[in-house]
Amino acid sequence: MEMSYTRIEVRPMAGALGADIYGVDLAKPLDDATFAEIERAFHDRLVLFFHDQRLTPEQHLAFSRRLGPLSRSPYVKHMDEYPDIIAVLKEADERNISTFGNAWHSDFSFLEEPPLGSVLYAREVPDHGGDTLFANMYSAYEALSEGMRRMLDPLKAMHSGRPYGVGGVSPDLKVSRSIGIERNRPEADREVAHPVVRVHPRTGRKALFVNAIYTTRFEGMTEAESKPLLDFLYAHAIRPEFTCRLRWRTHDLAIWDNRCAMHYAVNDYDGSRRLMHRTTIKGERPIGVRP
């Protein structure tokens, strides 16, 4: 059903998810009616993209807090002056390296309470490249056969922060020195169980909740036993018809729902500097499908 808006303009970005939002200045305090429309569009489109927003860090933080309490990301250095903001930076001279978010994932799904979402603000972007891709995990779930959905509904999967853990990343992998990611953390090697099919607390819709970075296996199964089905789900979830692509310009701001969307930062801008400021919204423990 097409939703109507009177305070903002919502232009869908792709069939599956994403919308460009016009008619609002996030540097100013938002009245409740305007924010309610932004929140409604957020739950409908999963990813919202606001253009030409001239924000100070304080204004970025103020808008982020309208979405919920902020949380700090584990193992990632925050800004000294603004400890609720991460500076996601890749310098122009950093070539042939891995960058922050350069694989399909749901942010920090290995936490007991993974983030609700993030607010990412573009302070400096390349002339081309550096896009962000998103995938709709509602659509991925709904496109599965009835038999597959019935099998997955009661399952749990184990998630681990082992890419940050002891021996989790190859020493040959070159990672941006500009992000400040702390690795070799023993506590990252633990596993946390979450539902494979997550029920969104606001919409009540079911979404796949597994990702190739942090999901290790199904609960009660070995990694070898789990791998064939997990590999199928990873590939299925990022089919082009489930995705959208954000092409950044300086002063753009994006928000996304980490509970029902995955994302991927495209690392195709060697030789250019890219600086983004990111806040993270506190989430809740995932709820599965009730029997």
Coordinates of C-alpha atoms in Angstrom, one line a residue:
M1 CA 0.0 0.0 0.0
E2 CA 1.3 3.4 -1.0
M3 CA 1.9 5.6 2.1
S4 CA 1.1 9.3 2.1
Y5 CA 3.3 12.0 3.6
T6 CA 2.6 15.7 4.2
R7 CA 5.8 16.8 6.0
I8 CA 8.5 15.2 3.9
E9 CA 8.9 13.9 0.3
V10 CA 9.7 10.2 0.0
R11 CA 11.1 9.0 -3.3
P12 CA 11.7 5.2 -3.4
M13 CA 15.2 4.4 -4.5
A14 CA 14.7 0.8 -5.7
G15 CA 11.9 -1.8 -5.6
A16 CA 13.1 -3.6 -2.5
L17 CA 14.2 -0.9 -0.2
G18 CA 15.7 2.6 0.2
A19 CA 14.3 6.1 -0.3
D20 CA 15.6 9.6 -0.9
I21 CA 14.0 12.0 1.6
Y22 CA 13.5 15.7 0.7
G23 CA 11.9 18.7 2.4
V24 CA 13.6 18.5 5.8
D25 CA 16.6 20.2 7.3
L26 CA 18.1 17.9 9.9
A27 CA 20.2 20.7 11.3
K28 CA 17.1 22.1 12.9
P29 CA 15.0 20.6 15.7
L30 CA 12.3 18.4 14.2
D31 CA 8.7 18.7 15.4
D32 CA 7.0 15.5 16.4
A33 CA 4.8 15.3 13.3
T34 CA 7.8 15.5 10.9
F35 CA 9.8 13.0 12.9
A36 CA 6.9 10.6 13.0
E37 CA 6.8 10.7 9.2
I38 CA 10.6 10.1 9.0
E39 CA 10.2 7.1 11.4
R40 CA 7.2 5.7 9.3
A41 CA 9.3 6.0 6.1
F42 CA 12.2 4.3 7.9
H43 CA 10.1 1.3 8.9
D44 CA 8.7 1.1 5.4
R45 CA 11.8 1.6 3.3
L46 CA 14.6 0.4 5.8
V47 CA 17.2 2.8 4.4
L48 CA 16.7 6.6 4.2
F49 CA 19.0 9.0 2.3
F50 CA 18.9 12.7 3.1
H51 CA 20.8 15.1 0.8
D52 CA 22.6 18.4 1.3
Q53 CA 22.5 18.3 5.1
R54 CA 25.0 20.8 6.6
L55 CA 25.5 19.3 10.1
T56 CA 27.9 19.9 12.9
P57 CA 28.8 16.9 15.0
E58 CA 26.4 18.1 17.7
Q59 CA 23.5 18.3 15.2
H60 CA 24.4 14.8 13.9
L61 CA 24.3 13.5 17.5
A62 CA 21.0 15.3 18.2
F63 CA 19.2 13.8 15.2
S64 CA 20.7 10.3 16.0
R65 CA 19.3 10.5 19.5
R66 CA 15.8 11.1 18.2
L67 CA 16.0 7.5 16.8
G68 CA 17.0 6.1 20.2
P69 CA 19.8 5.9 22.8
L70 CA 23.3 5.8 21.3
S71 CA 25.7 2.9 21.8
R72 CA 29.4 2.6 21.2
S73 CA 30.8 0.1 18.9
P74 CA 33.0 -2.6 20.3
Y75 CA 36.7 -2.8 19.3
V76 CA 36.5 0.4 17.2
K77 CA 38.1 3.7 18.3
H78 CA 35.7 6.6 18.7
M79 CA 36.5 10.3 18.3
D80 CA 38.2 11.8 21.3
E81 CA 36.0 15.0 21.2
Y82 CA 32.8 13.1 20.3
P83 CA 33.0 9.7 21.9
D84 CA 29.6 8.6 20.4
I85 CA 30.9 9.1 16.8
I86 CA 33.2 6.9 14.8
A87 CA 35.3 8.6 12.1
V88 CA 35.3 6.1 9.2
L89 CA 38.3 7.2 7.2
K90 CA 40.4 5.9 4.4
E91 CA 43.2 8.1 3.3
A92 CA 44.2 8.7 -0.4
D93 CA 47.5 6.9 0.1
E94 CA 45.9 3.7 1.5
R95 CA 45.8 1.3 -1.5
N96 CA 45.1 -2.4 -1.8
I97 CA 43.7 -2.7 1.7
S98 CA 40.5 -3.9 3.3
T99 CA 38.2 -1.2 4.5
F100 CA 35.6 -0.9 7.3
G101 CA 32.4 -2.8 6.3
N102 CA 33.8 -4.2 3.0
A103 CA 31.6 -7.3 3.1
W104 CA 27.9 -8.1 3.4
H105 CA 27.0 -7.9 7.1
S106 CA 24.6 -6.8 9.9
D107 CA 26.5 -4.6 12.3
F108 CA 28.0 -6.4 15.3
S109 CA 25.4 -9.2 15.2
F110 CA 27.7 -11.1 17.7
L111 CA 26.5 -8.8 20.5
E112 CA 23.8 -9.9 22.9
E113 CA 21.9 -6.8 21.7
P114 CA 23.0 -5.9 18.2
P115 CA 22.5 -2.2 17.1
L116 CA 19.1 -1.0 16.0
G117 CA 20.8 0.9 13.2
S118 CA 23.3 3.6 12.3
V119 CA 23.4 7.2 11.1
L120 CA 26.2 7.8 8.6
Y121 CA 27.1 11.3 7.5
A122 CA 29.4 12.1 4.5
R123 CA 32.0 14.7 5.3
E124 CA 34.4 14.0 2.4
V125 CA 33.8 11.5 -0.5
P126 CA 35.5 10.6 -3.7
D127 CA 34.4 12.0 -7.1
H128 CA 33.3 8.5 -7.8
G129 CA 33.2 5.1 -6.0
G130 CA 32.7 4.5 -2.3
D131 CA 29.0 3.6 -2.7
T132 CA 27.1 1.6 0.0
L133 CA 24.9 -1.4 -1.0
F134 CA 21.9 -2.6 1.1
A135 CA 19.9 -5.8 1.0
N136 CA 16.3 -6.3 2.3
M137 CA 16.2 -9.3 4.6
Y138 CA 12.4 -9.3 4.8
S139 CA 12.4 -9.8 1.0
A140 CA 15.1 -12.5 1.3
Y141 CA 13.0 -14.4 3.8
E142 CA 9.7 -14.0 2.0
A143 CA 11.2 -15.3 -1.3
L144 CA 12.2 -18.6 0.3
S145 CA 9.9 -21.6 -0.3
E146 CA 7.3 -22.4 2.4
G147 CA 9.3 -25.6 3.3
M148 CA 12.5 -23.7 3.8
R149 CA 10.8 -21.0 5.9
R150 CA 9.2 -23.7 8.0
M151 CA 12.6 -25.3 8.6
L152 CA 14.4 -22.0 9.4
D153 CA 11.7 -20.5 11.7
P154 CA 12.7 -22.4 14.9
L155 CA 16.4 -22.4 14.3
K156 CA 19.1 -20.3 16.0
A157 CA 22.5 -19.5 14.7
M158 CA 25.7 -18.7 16.5
H159 CA 27.4 -15.3 16.0
S160 CA 31.0 -14.5 16.9
G161 CA 33.2 -11.4 16.8
R162 CA 36.1 -13.6 15.8
P163 CA 37.3 -11.4 13.0
Y164 CA 38.3 -9.2 15.9
G165 CA 39.5 -12.1 18.0
V166 CA 42.7 -14.0 18.5
G167 CA 43.8 -15.4 15.1
G168 CA 40.5 -14.4 13.4
V169 CA 42.0 -12.4 10.6
S170 CA 45.0 -13.4 8.4
P171 CA 48.1 -11.4 9.3
D172 CA 48.5 -10.9 5.5
L173 CA 45.3 -8.9 5.3
K174 CA 46.1 -5.2 5.1
V175 CA 43.5 -3.1 6.9
S176 CA 43.1 0.7 6.9
R177 CA 45.3 2.3 9.6
S178 CA 42.8 5.2 9.7
I179 CA 39.9 3.4 11.4
G180 CA 41.4 2.3 14.7
I181 CA 40.0 -1.3 14.8
E182 CA 41.3 -3.2 17.8
R183 CA 42.0 -6.9 16.9
N184 CA 43.4 -9.8 18.8
R185 CA 40.7 -9.5 21.5
P186 CA 40.1 -12.8 23.3
E187 CA 36.5 -11.9 24.3
A188 CA 35.6 -11.6 20.7
D189 CA 36.0 -15.3 20.2
R190 CA 32.8 -16.2 22.2
E191 CA 29.6 -17.2 20.4
V192 CA 26.1 -15.7 21.0
A193 CA 22.9 -17.5 19.8
H194 CA 20.3 -15.4 17.8
P195 CA 17.2 -16.5 15.9
V196 CA 17.9 -17.3 12.2
V197 CA 14.6 -15.6 11.5
R198 CA 14.1 -12.4 13.4
V199 CA 10.8 -10.8 14.1
H200 CA 11.0 -7.0 13.9
P201 CA 9.8 -5.4 17.1
R202 CA 8.0 -2.5 15.4
T203 CA 6.7 -4.0 12.1
G204 CA 6.2 -7.6 13.2
R205 CA 7.7 -8.8 9.9
K206 CA 10.1 -11.7 9.6
A207 CA 13.6 -11.2 8.4
L208 CA 16.6 -13.4 7.9
F209 CA 19.3 -12.7 10.5
V210 CA 22.5 -14.4 9.4
N211 CA 25.6 -12.9 7.7
A212 CA 28.8 -14.2 6.3
I213 CA 31.1 -12.2 8.6
Y214 CA 29.8 -13.0 12.1
T215 CA 27.5 -16.1 11.7
T216 CA 29.6 -19.2 12.4
R217 CA 27.1 -22.2 12.5
F218 CA 23.6 -23.3 13.5
E219 CA 23.1 -23.9 17.2
G220 CA 23.7 -27.6 17.9
M221 CA 25.5 -28.2 14.7
T222 CA 29.1 -28.1 13.6
E223 CA 30.5 -25.5 11.2
A224 CA 31.0 -28.1 8.5
E225 CA 27.4 -29.3 8.8
S226 CA 26.0 -25.7 8.8
K227 CA 28.1 -24.4 5.9
P228 CA 26.1 -25.6 2.9
L229 CA 22.8 -24.1 4.1
L230 CA 24.4 -20.9 5.4
D231 CA 26.3 -20.4 2.1
F232 CA 23.0 -20.8 0.3
L233 CA 21.3 -18.2 2.5
Y234 CA 24.2 -15.7 2.2
A235 CA 24.0 -15.9 -1.6
H236 CA 20.2 -15.8 -1.7
A237 CA 20.0 -12.8 0.6
I238 CA 22.0 -10.5 -1.8
R239 CA 20.1 -11.2 -5.0
P240 CA 20.1 -8.0 -7.0
E241 CA 16.3 -7.6 -6.7
F242 CA 16.6 -7.4 -2.9
T243 CA 19.1 -4.5 -3.0
C244 CA 19.6 -0.8 -3.5
R245 CA 22.8 1.3 -3.9
L246 CA 23.6 4.6 -2.3
R247 CA 25.9 7.0 -4.3
W248 CA 27.3 9.4 -1.8
R249 CA 27.8 13.2 -2.2
T250 CA 29.4 15.4 0.5
H251 CA 26.8 16.3 3.2
D252 CA 24.6 13.3 2.5
L253 CA 23.2 11.4 5.5
A254 CA 21.9 7.9 5.6
I255 CA 20.1 5.9 8.3
W256 CA 19.4 2.2 8.1
D257 CA 17.7 -0.5 10.1
N258 CA 20.2 -3.1 11.1
R259 CA 17.5 -5.5 12.2
C260 CA 16.2 -6.2 8.7
A261 CA 18.9 -5.0 6.3
M262 CA 22.4 -5.9 5.5
H263 CA 25.0 -3.6 4.0
Y264 CA 28.3 -3.6 2.1
A265 CA 30.8 -0.7 1.7
V266 CA 32.2 -0.8 -1.8
N267 CA 36.0 -0.5 -1.7
D268 CA 36.7 0.9 -5.2
Y269 CA 38.2 4.4 -4.6
D270 CA 41.9 3.9 -4.1
G271 CA 43.7 7.2 -4.5
S272 CA 40.9 9.2 -3.0
R273 CA 40.1 10.3 0.6
R274 CA 36.8 9.3 2.1
L275 CA 35.7 10.5 5.6
M276 CA 32.3 9.5 7.1
H277 CA 31.0 10.1 10.6
R278 CA 28.9 7.3 12.1
T279 CA 26.7 7.0 15.1
T280 CA 25.1 3.8 16.3
I281 CA 21.6 3.4 17.8
K282 CA 21.2 1.0 20.7
G283 CA 19.2 -2.2 19.8
E284 CA 17.5 -5.0 21.6
R285 CA 18.0 -8.7 21.9
P286 CA 16.6 -10.3 18.7
I287 CA 13.2 -12.1 19.0
G288 CA 12.5 -15.2 17.0
V289 CA 9.3 -16.8 15.6
R290 CA 7.0 -18.1 18.3
P291 CA 6.0 -21.8 17.8

